[in-house]
Short mmCIF file of C-alpha atoms and ligand atoms in Angstrom, two decimals:
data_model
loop_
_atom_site.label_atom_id
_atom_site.label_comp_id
_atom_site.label_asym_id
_atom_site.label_seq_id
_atom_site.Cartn_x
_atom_site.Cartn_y
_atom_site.Cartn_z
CA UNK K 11 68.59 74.03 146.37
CA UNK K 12 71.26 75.11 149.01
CA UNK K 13 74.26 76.22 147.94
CA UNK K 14 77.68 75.03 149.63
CA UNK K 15 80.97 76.67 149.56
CA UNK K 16 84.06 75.10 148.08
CA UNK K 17 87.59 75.61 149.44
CA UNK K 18 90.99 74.95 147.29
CA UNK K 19 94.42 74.50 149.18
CA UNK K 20 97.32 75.31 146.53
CA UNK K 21 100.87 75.79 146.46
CA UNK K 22 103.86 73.65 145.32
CA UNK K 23 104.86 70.61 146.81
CA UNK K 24 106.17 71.14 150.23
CA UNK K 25 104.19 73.54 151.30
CA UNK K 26 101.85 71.54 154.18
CA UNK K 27 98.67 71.46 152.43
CA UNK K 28 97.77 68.15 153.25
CA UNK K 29 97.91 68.64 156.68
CA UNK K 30 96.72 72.47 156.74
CA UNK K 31 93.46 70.87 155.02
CA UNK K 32 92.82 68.23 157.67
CA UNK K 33 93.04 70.67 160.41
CA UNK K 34 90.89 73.05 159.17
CA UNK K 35 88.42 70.65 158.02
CA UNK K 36 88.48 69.47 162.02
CA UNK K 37 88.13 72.66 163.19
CA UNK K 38 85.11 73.71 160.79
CA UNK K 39 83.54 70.14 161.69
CA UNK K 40 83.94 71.20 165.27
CA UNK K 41 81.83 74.05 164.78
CA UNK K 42 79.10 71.68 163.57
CA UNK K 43 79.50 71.87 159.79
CA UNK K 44 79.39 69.80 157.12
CA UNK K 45 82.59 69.14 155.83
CA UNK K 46 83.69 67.36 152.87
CA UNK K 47 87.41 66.73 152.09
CA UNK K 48 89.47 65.61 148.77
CA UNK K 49 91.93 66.01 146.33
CA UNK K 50 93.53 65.97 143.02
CA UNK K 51 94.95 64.17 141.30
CA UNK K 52 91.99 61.94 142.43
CA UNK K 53 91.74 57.89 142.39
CA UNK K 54 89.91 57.68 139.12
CA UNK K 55 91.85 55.88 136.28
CA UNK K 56 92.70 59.62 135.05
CA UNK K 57 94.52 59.88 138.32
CA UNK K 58 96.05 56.32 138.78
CA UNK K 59 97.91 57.50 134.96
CA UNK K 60 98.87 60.59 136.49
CA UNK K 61 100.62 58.55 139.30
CA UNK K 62 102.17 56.63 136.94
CA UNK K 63 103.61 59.87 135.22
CA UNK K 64 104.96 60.69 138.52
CA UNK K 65 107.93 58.42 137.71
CA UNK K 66 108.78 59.03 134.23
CA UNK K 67 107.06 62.62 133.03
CA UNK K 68 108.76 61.68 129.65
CA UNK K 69 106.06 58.90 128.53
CA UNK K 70 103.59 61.38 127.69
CA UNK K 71 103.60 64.91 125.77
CA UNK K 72 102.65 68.15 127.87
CA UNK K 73 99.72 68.23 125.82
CA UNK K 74 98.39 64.43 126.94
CA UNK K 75 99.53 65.30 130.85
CA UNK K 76 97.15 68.48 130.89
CA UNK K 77 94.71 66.43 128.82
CA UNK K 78 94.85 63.67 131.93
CA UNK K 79 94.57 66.61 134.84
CA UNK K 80 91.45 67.48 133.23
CA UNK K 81 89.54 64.46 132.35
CA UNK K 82 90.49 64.02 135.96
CA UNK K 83 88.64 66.73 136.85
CA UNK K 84 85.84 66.58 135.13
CA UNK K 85 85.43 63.83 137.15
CA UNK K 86 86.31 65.18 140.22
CA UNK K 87 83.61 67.67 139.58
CA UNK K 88 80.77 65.79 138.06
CA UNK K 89 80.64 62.93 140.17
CA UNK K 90 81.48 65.23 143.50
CA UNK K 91 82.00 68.56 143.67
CA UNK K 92 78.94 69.83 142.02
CA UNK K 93 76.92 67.34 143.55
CA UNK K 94 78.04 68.40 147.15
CA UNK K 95 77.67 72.18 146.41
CA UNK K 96 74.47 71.26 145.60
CA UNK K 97 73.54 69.60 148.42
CA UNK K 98 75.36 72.56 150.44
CA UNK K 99 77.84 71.22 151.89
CA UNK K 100 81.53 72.46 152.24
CA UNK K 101 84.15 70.98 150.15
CA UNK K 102 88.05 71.44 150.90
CA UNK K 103 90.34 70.35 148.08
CA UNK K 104 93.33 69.78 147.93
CA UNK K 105 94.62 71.32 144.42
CA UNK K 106 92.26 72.40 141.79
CA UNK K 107 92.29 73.91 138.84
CA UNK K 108 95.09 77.00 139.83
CA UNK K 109 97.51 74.01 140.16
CA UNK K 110 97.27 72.72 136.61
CA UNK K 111 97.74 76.28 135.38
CA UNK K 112 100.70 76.58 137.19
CA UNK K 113 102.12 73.15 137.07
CA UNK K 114 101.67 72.55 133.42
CA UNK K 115 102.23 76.36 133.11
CA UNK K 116 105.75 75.22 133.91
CA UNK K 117 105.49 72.79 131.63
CA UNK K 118 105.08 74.90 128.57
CA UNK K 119 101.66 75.16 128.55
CA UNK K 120 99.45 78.48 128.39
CA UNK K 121 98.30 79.34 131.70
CA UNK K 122 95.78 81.58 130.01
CA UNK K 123 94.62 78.62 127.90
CA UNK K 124 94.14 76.41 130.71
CA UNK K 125 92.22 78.16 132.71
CA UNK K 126 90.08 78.90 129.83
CA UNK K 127 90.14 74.88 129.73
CA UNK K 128 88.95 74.73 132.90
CA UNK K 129 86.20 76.81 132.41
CA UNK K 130 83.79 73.34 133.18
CA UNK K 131 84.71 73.50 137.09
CA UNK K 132 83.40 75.79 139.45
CA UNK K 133 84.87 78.76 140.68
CA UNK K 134 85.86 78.25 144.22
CA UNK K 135 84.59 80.73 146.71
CA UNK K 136 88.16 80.79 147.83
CA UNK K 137 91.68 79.73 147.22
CA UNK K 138 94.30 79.14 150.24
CA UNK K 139 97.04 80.16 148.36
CA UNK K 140 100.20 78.46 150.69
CA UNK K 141 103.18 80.30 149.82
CA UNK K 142 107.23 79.02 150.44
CA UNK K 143 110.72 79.40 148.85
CA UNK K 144 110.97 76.33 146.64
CA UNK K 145 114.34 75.68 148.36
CA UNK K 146 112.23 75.36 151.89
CA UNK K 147 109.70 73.26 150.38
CA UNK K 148 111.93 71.07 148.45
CA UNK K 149 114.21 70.65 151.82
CA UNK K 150 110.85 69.85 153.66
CA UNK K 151 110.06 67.15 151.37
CA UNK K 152 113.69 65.41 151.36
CA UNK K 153 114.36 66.01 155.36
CA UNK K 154 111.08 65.51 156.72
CA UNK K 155 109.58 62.78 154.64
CA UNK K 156 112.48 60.79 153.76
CA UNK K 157 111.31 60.82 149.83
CA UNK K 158 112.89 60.57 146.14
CA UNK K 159 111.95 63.95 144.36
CA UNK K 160 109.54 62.74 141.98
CA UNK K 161 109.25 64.57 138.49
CA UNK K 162 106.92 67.08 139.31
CA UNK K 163 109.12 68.10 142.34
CA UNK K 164 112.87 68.83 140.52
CA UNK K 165 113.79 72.42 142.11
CA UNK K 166 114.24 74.42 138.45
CA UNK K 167 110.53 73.11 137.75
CA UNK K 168 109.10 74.21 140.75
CA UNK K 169 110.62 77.64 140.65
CA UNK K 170 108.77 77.84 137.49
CA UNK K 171 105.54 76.75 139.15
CA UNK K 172 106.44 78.78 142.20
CA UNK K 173 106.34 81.98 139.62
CA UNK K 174 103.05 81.09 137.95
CA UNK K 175 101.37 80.89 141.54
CA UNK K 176 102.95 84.09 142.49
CA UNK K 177 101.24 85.64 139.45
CA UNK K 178 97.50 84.42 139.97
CA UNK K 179 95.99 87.13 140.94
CA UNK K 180 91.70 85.54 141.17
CA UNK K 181 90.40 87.76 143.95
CA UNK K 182 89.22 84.33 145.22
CA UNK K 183 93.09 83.36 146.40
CA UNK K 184 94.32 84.30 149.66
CA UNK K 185 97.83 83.74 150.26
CA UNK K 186 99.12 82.20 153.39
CA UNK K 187 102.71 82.22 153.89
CA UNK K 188 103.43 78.68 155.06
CA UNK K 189 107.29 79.37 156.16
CA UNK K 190 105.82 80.11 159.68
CA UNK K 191 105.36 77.62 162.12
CA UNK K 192 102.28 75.48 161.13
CA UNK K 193 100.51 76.50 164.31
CA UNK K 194 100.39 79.96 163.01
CA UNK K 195 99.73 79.24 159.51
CA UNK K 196 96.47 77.13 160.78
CA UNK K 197 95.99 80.40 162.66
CA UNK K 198 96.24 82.55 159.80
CA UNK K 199 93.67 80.50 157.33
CA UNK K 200 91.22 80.01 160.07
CA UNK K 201 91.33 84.31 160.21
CA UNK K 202 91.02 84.36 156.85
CA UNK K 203 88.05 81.62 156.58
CA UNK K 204 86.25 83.25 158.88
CA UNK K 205 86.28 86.96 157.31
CA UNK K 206 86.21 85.90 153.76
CA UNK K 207 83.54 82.87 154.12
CA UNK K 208 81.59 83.02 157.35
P1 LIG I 310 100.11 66.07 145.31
O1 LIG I 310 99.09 66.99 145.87
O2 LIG I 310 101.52 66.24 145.77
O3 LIG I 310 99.62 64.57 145.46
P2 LIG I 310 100.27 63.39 146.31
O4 LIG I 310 100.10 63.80 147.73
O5 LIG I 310 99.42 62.21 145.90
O6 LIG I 310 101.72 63.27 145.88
O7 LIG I 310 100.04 66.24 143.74
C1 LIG I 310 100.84 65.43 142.95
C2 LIG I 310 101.55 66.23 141.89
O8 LIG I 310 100.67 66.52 140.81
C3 LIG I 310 102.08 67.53 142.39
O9 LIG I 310 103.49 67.57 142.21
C4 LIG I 310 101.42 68.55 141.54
C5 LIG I 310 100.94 67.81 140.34
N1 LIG I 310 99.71 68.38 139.72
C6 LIG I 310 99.80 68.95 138.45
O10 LIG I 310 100.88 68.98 137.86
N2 LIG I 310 98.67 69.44 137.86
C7 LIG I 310 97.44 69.41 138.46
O11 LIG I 310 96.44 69.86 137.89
C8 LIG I 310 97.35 68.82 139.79
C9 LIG I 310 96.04 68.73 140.48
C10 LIG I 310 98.51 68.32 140.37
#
């Protein structure tokens, strides 16, 4: 069996992921591979919950939230991830595993804990860790996309996230900083992809 390579885009809301990811995954396809791209939360019934929660974080205890992030991924990577890496192909996700440890870090969670919860999911051969000042990001998402905060977004809780990132230190991530134009930070993980992956 071949063996693929899997690629995880994190960093708090804001940062340009999204985007970041379909470029890359362009550019990689371009080059002739086989790409494969998704994300978490993911459109299982795990995820559609976790949507819900979006509105009102309040309807469910920390402890049920991080329980719903990782039925979802168990999912996530029995139904697709593992099959894929089997298969060999390359996987780009958006979020994984670093952003529940840091997301319902913040919530009171232990980080430690949960990745040691995670422990079912592949490692990924490496993380794009986007970096930003929450104050950026959170003025990115009200400017540029016109949208309500939702609960995972309020600024004091994504300093708090912003911190657990900061101290991941997997040899896996690579941290972009994703202040710079986006033009450069495509640059900058296509440089790293290359050296780290290729
Ligand atoms: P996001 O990538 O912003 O999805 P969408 O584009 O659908 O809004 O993720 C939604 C939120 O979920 C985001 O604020 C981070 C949060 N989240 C966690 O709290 N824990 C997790 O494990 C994951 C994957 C996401």
């Amino acid at each position: 069996m071949e063996n693929g390579m899997l690629v995880a885009f994190e960093g708090i809301d804001g940062t340009g992921k999204s985007t970041q990811l379909q470029s890359l995954a362009n550019f990689l396809k371009g080059q002739g591979l086989t790409v494969i791209t998704t994300y978490e939360p993911t459109d299982s019934k795990y995820g559609r919950r976790i949507r819900e929660l979006y509105k009102d974080r309040s309807s469910c205890t920390p402890e049920e939230e991080l329980n719903l992030f990782l039925e979802d991924r168990r999912l996530h990577v029995n139904e697709l991830i593992e099959p894929e890496l089997a298969a060999g192909k390359i996987i780009l996700t958006d979020r994984y595993y670093y952003s529940t440890a840091a997301y319902q870090g913040a919530a009171g969670m232990d980080p430690t804990e949960i990745f040691a919860r995670n422990s079912f999911a592949p490692v990924p051969n490496l993380v794009l860790l986007l970096t930003m000042d929450p104050e950026i990001s959170i003025a990115r998402i009200q400017e540029g996309r016109g949208e309500e905060l939702n609960d995972f977004e309020q600024l004091d809780q994504l300093r708090k996230v912003a911190d657990h990132f900061a101290a991941f230190a997997d040899p896996c991530i690579a941290r972009i900083n994703a202040a710079q134009p986006p033009e450069q930070v495509q640059e900058e993980i296509r440089r790293t992809v290359q050296t780290r992956l290729f």
